[in-house]
Amino acid sequence: MKALKTIIELLRKTKEWIESFAMKPHAMLALFLLAFTESSFFPIPPDVLLIAIGIAAPKQSMKAALWCSLGSVVGGVAGYYIGFALMESVGIKIVEFYNAQEVWTRVVATYRGEAGMWFLGGAAFTPIPYKIATIAAGATQMPLVPFIIISSFGRSARFFLVGGLIYFFGPKVKLYIDKYFDKLSIAFLILLIGGFILIKYLLR
């Protein structure tokens, strides 16, 4: 229980730190960079800053969704490169950091089968860890052009959905997040862990 409280407090501080960028002149650049890093190694999803920017300026939420999508896809290409050229030196360390060795084996096997591109599309849109999907795509030498196209559709669909909700319901979303942050933090942890479990379930 104490460990859970510590994690929630850490998430709260991380949320506040990320949200501090929302009102700064370079907020969109910060969002781009967060989306970029999350697609290849960073654990915190860019949705946090996307929501913060949207709430601070609801009319900018769709623009923010565009920057978020672009950053995520470019970051996905970086993840692809890690798998393609740096798997032994960098990629394997990322897999080990997330304790995802078993998941990794199944993802690689899926990419080498007929369902690889379908899995990539799911990872781009759902809580399935996108970073594992991008690195595996490079490691298995998935054709780059289809990788970029599928990633673009999946990530854009996810972030423009969030941006659209913020555009229409921004203030209510902030009140809800602030009121139920602890419960939402637990839900986030469940989704984060659940993403890996979902891979095991889908690929067993």
PDB file of C-alpha atoms in Angstrom, residues 12-147:
ATOM      1  CA  ARG A  12       1.335  13.429  -9.453  1.00  0.00           C
ATOM      2  CA  LYS A  13       4.682  15.240  -9.442  1.00  0.00           C
ATOM      3  CA  THR A  14       5.393  14.031 -12.972  1.00  0.00           C
ATOM      4  CA  LYS A  15       1.958  15.250 -14.078  1.00  0.00           C
ATOM      5  CA  GLU A  16       2.562  18.660 -12.508  1.00  0.00           C
ATOM      6  CA  TRP A  17       6.008  18.875 -14.101  1.00  0.00           C
ATOM      7  CA  ILE A  18       4.661  17.972 -17.532  1.00  0.00           C
ATOM      8  CA  GLU A  19       1.689  20.323 -17.162  1.00  0.00           C
ATOM      9  CA  SER A  20       4.086  23.163 -16.316  1.00  0.00           C
ATOM     10  CA  PHE A  21       5.037  23.180 -19.999  1.00  0.00           C
ATOM     11  CA  ALA A  22       1.438  23.755 -21.122  1.00  0.00           C
ATOM     12  CA  MET A  23       1.489  27.554 -20.786  1.00  0.00           C
ATOM     13  CA  LYS A  24       5.047  28.106 -21.993  1.00  0.00           C
ATOM     14  CA  PRO A  25       5.878  29.491 -25.457  1.00  0.00           C
ATOM     15  CA  HIS A  26       7.448  26.219 -26.520  1.00  0.00           C
ATOM     16  CA  ALA A  27       4.605  23.996 -25.315  1.00  0.00           C
ATOM     17  CA  MET A  28       4.098  22.419 -28.734  1.00  0.00           C
ATOM     18  CA  LEU A  29       7.793  21.611 -29.018  1.00  0.00           C
ATOM     19  CA  ALA A  30       7.723  20.048 -25.549  1.00  0.00           C
ATOM     20  CA  LEU A  31       4.723  17.971 -26.626  1.00  0.00           C
ATOM     21  CA  PHE A  32       6.506  16.885 -29.809  1.00  0.00           C
ATOM     22  CA  LEU A  33       9.581  15.820 -27.803  1.00  0.00           C
ATOM     23  CA  LEU A  34       7.520  13.957 -25.190  1.00  0.00           C
ATOM     24  CA  ALA A  35       5.632  12.093 -27.918  1.00  0.00           C
ATOM     25  CA  PHE A  36       8.945  11.362 -29.657  1.00  0.00           C
ATOM     26  CA  THR A  37      10.592   9.851 -26.585  1.00  0.00           C
ATOM     27  CA  GLU A  38       7.508   7.865 -25.535  1.00  0.00           C
ATOM     28  CA  SER A  39       7.495   6.076 -28.877  1.00  0.00           C
ATOM     29  CA  SER A  40      10.965   4.676 -28.353  1.00  0.00           C
ATOM     30  CA  PHE A  41      11.752   4.419 -24.615  1.00  0.00           C
ATOM     31  CA  PHE A  42       9.992   6.888 -22.228  1.00  0.00           C
ATOM     32  CA  PRO A  43       7.162   5.393 -20.081  1.00  0.00           C
ATOM     33  CA  ILE A  44       4.870   8.443 -19.641  1.00  0.00           C
ATOM     34  CA  PRO A  45       2.363   8.844 -22.515  1.00  0.00           C
ATOM     35  CA  PRO A  46       2.155  12.275 -24.209  1.00  0.00           C
ATOM     36  CA  ASP A  47      -1.596  12.357 -23.602  1.00  0.00           C
ATOM     37  CA  VAL A  48      -0.831  13.997 -20.233  1.00  0.00           C
ATOM     38  CA  LEU A  49       0.676  17.098 -21.835  1.00  0.00           C
ATOM     39  CA  LEU A  50      -1.783  17.005 -24.738  1.00  0.00           C
ATOM     40  CA  ILE A  51      -4.648  17.222 -22.244  1.00  0.00           C
ATOM     41  CA  ALA A  52      -2.889  19.978 -20.253  1.00  0.00           C
ATOM     42  CA  ILE A  53      -2.331  22.101 -23.370  1.00  0.00           C
ATOM     43  CA  GLY A  54      -5.899  21.528 -24.526  1.00  0.00           C
ATOM     44  CA  ILE A  55      -7.344  22.518 -21.175  1.00  0.00           C
ATOM     45  CA  ALA A  56      -5.164  25.644 -21.020  1.00  0.00           C
ATOM     46  CA  ALA A  57      -6.209  26.645 -24.549  1.00  0.00           C
ATOM     47  CA  PRO A  58      -9.085  24.466 -25.854  1.00  0.00           C
ATOM     48  CA  LYS A  59      -8.933  26.019 -29.342  1.00  0.00           C
ATOM     49  CA  GLN A  60      -5.341  24.770 -29.612  1.00  0.00           C
ATOM     50  CA  SER A  61      -6.192  21.164 -28.781  1.00  0.00           C
ATOM     51  CA  MET A  62      -6.402  19.984 -32.397  1.00  0.00           C
ATOM     52  CA  LYS A  63      -3.125  21.705 -33.248  1.00  0.00           C
ATOM     53  CA  ALA A  64      -1.624  20.004 -30.206  1.00  0.00           C
ATOM     54  CA  ALA A  65      -2.975  16.664 -31.406  1.00  0.00           C
ATOM     55  CA  LEU A  66      -1.194  17.225 -34.732  1.00  0.00           C
ATOM     56  CA  TRP A  67       2.126  17.980 -33.040  1.00  0.00           C
ATOM     57  CA  CYS A  68       1.649  14.986 -30.764  1.00  0.00           C
ATOM     58  CA  SER A  69       0.955  12.715 -33.726  1.00  0.00           C
ATOM     59  CA  LEU A  70       3.970  13.980 -35.645  1.00  0.00           C
ATOM     60  CA  GLY A  71       6.272  13.570 -32.652  1.00  0.00           C
ATOM     61  CA  SER A  72       4.999  10.081 -31.988  1.00  0.00           C
ATOM     62  CA  VAL A  73       5.427   8.897 -35.577  1.00  0.00           C
ATOM     63  CA  VAL A  74       8.933  10.378 -35.852  1.00  0.00           C
ATOM     64  CA  GLY A  75       9.741   8.793 -32.489  1.00  0.00           C
ATOM     65  CA  GLY A  76       8.362   5.546 -33.831  1.00  0.00           C
ATOM     66  CA  VAL A  77      10.844   5.738 -36.699  1.00  0.00           C
ATOM     67  CA  ALA A  78      13.591   6.271 -34.093  1.00  0.00           C
ATOM     68  CA  GLY A  79      12.345   3.175 -32.276  1.00  0.00           C
ATOM     69  CA  TYR A  80      12.384   1.318 -35.599  1.00  0.00           C
ATOM     70  CA  TYR A  81      16.010   2.364 -36.099  1.00  0.00           C
ATOM     71  CA  ILE A  82      16.928   1.151 -32.602  1.00  0.00           C
ATOM     72  CA  GLY A  83      15.528  -2.263 -33.444  1.00  0.00           C
ATOM     73  CA  PHE A  84      17.043  -2.277 -36.919  1.00  0.00           C
ATOM     74  CA  ALA A  85      20.584  -1.112 -36.125  1.00  0.00           C
ATOM     75  CA  LEU A  86      21.033  -0.892 -32.345  1.00  0.00           C
ATOM     76  CA  MET A  87      19.167  -3.915 -31.028  1.00  0.00           C
ATOM     77  CA  GLU A  88      22.114  -5.527 -29.283  1.00  0.00           C
ATOM     78  CA  SER A  89      23.436  -2.324 -27.703  1.00  0.00           C
ATOM     79  CA  VAL A  90      20.291  -0.271 -26.980  1.00  0.00           C
ATOM     80  CA  GLY A  91      17.111  -2.135 -27.891  1.00  0.00           C
ATOM     81  CA  ILE A  92      17.677  -5.092 -25.601  1.00  0.00           C
ATOM     82  CA  LYS A  93      18.274  -2.739 -22.654  1.00  0.00           C
ATOM     83  CA  ILE A  94      14.908  -1.055 -23.251  1.00  0.00           C
ATOM     84  CA  VAL A  95      13.191  -4.452 -23.380  1.00  0.00           C
ATOM     85  CA  GLU A  96      14.927  -5.486 -20.147  1.00  0.00           C
ATOM     86  CA  PHE A  97      14.042  -2.168 -18.461  1.00  0.00           C
ATOM     87  CA  TYR A  98      10.341  -2.963 -18.950  1.00  0.00           C
ATOM     88  CA  ASN A  99      10.925  -6.599 -18.001  1.00  0.00           C
ATOM     89  CA  ALA A 100       9.312  -7.500 -21.306  1.00  0.00           C
ATOM     90  CA  GLN A 101      11.532 -10.333 -22.519  1.00  0.00           C
ATOM     91  CA  GLU A 102       8.666 -12.812 -22.840  1.00  0.00           C
ATOM     92  CA  VAL A 103       6.450 -10.212 -24.503  1.00  0.00           C
ATOM     93  CA  TRP A 104       9.304  -9.306 -26.837  1.00  0.00           C
ATOM     94  CA  THR A 105       9.662 -12.903 -28.018  1.00  0.00           C
ATOM     95  CA  ARG A 106       5.956 -13.088 -28.853  1.00  0.00           C
ATOM     96  CA  VAL A 107       5.888  -9.720 -30.594  1.00  0.00           C
ATOM     97  CA  VAL A 108       8.847 -10.672 -32.782  1.00  0.00           C
ATOM     98  CA  ALA A 109       7.151 -13.967 -33.680  1.00  0.00           C
ATOM     99  CA  THR A 110       3.964 -12.065 -34.582  1.00  0.00           C
ATOM    100  CA  TYR A 111       5.837  -9.626 -36.806  1.00  0.00           C
ATOM    101  CA  ARG A 112       7.363 -12.545 -38.666  1.00  0.00           C
ATOM    102  CA  GLY A 113       3.890 -13.912 -39.326  1.00  0.00           C
ATOM    103  CA  GLU A 114       0.915 -12.523 -41.221  1.00  0.00           C
ATOM    104  CA  ALA A 115      -0.537 -10.484 -38.347  1.00  0.00           C
ATOM    105  CA  GLY A 116       2.441  -8.175 -37.821  1.00  0.00           C
ATOM    106  CA  MET A 117       0.965  -5.062 -39.406  1.00  0.00           C
ATOM    107  CA  TRP A 118      -2.371  -5.610 -37.666  1.00  0.00           C
ATOM    108  CA  PHE A 119      -0.542  -5.793 -34.357  1.00  0.00           C
ATOM    109  CA  LEU A 120       1.331  -2.581 -35.137  1.00  0.00           C
ATOM    110  CA  GLY A 121      -1.958  -0.809 -35.848  1.00  0.00           C
ATOM    111  CA  GLY A 122      -3.369  -1.995 -32.530  1.00  0.00           C
ATOM    112  CA  ALA A 123      -0.270  -0.900 -30.629  1.00  0.00           C
ATOM    113  CA  ALA A 124      -0.398   2.530 -32.267  1.00  0.00           C
ATOM    114  CA  PHE A 125      -3.935   3.162 -30.999  1.00  0.00           C
ATOM    115  CA  THR A 126      -4.393   1.123 -27.796  1.00  0.00           C
ATOM    116  CA  PRO A 127      -2.558   0.838 -24.427  1.00  0.00           C
ATOM    117  CA  ILE A 128      -0.303  -1.848 -25.939  1.00  0.00           C
ATOM    118  CA  PRO A 129       3.233  -0.437 -25.441  1.00  0.00           C
ATOM    119  CA  TYR A 130       3.960   1.266 -28.767  1.00  0.00           C
ATOM    120  CA  LYS A 131       7.709   1.454 -28.043  1.00  0.00           C
ATOM    121  CA  ILE A 132       7.972  -2.340 -27.985  1.00  0.00           C
ATOM    122  CA  ALA A 133       6.065  -2.482 -31.285  1.00  0.00           C
ATOM    123  CA  THR A 134       8.337   0.062 -32.987  1.00  0.00           C
ATOM    124  CA  ILE A 135      11.580  -1.553 -31.862  1.00  0.00           C
ATOM    125  CA  ALA A 136      10.318  -5.000 -32.862  1.00  0.00           C
ATOM    126  CA  ALA A 137       9.312  -3.685 -36.279  1.00  0.00           C
ATOM    127  CA  GLY A 138      12.882  -2.581 -36.881  1.00  0.00           C
ATOM    128  CA  ALA A 139      14.383  -5.754 -35.444  1.00  0.00           C
ATOM    129  CA  THR A 140      12.313  -7.883 -37.820  1.00  0.00           C
ATOM    130  CA  GLN A 141      12.934  -5.493 -40.726  1.00  0.00           C
ATOM    131  CA  MET A 142       9.300  -4.691 -41.412  1.00  0.00           C
ATOM    132  CA  PRO A 143       9.126  -2.548 -44.595  1.00  0.00           C
ATOM    133  CA  LEU A 144       9.570   1.052 -43.470  1.00  0.00           C
ATOM    134  CA  VAL A 145       6.901   2.709 -45.648  1.00  0.00           C
ATOM    135  CA  PRO A 146       4.005   0.514 -44.410  1.00  0.00           C
ATOM    136  CA  PHE A 147       5.349   0.973 -40.876  1.00  0.00           C
TER     137      PHE A 147
END
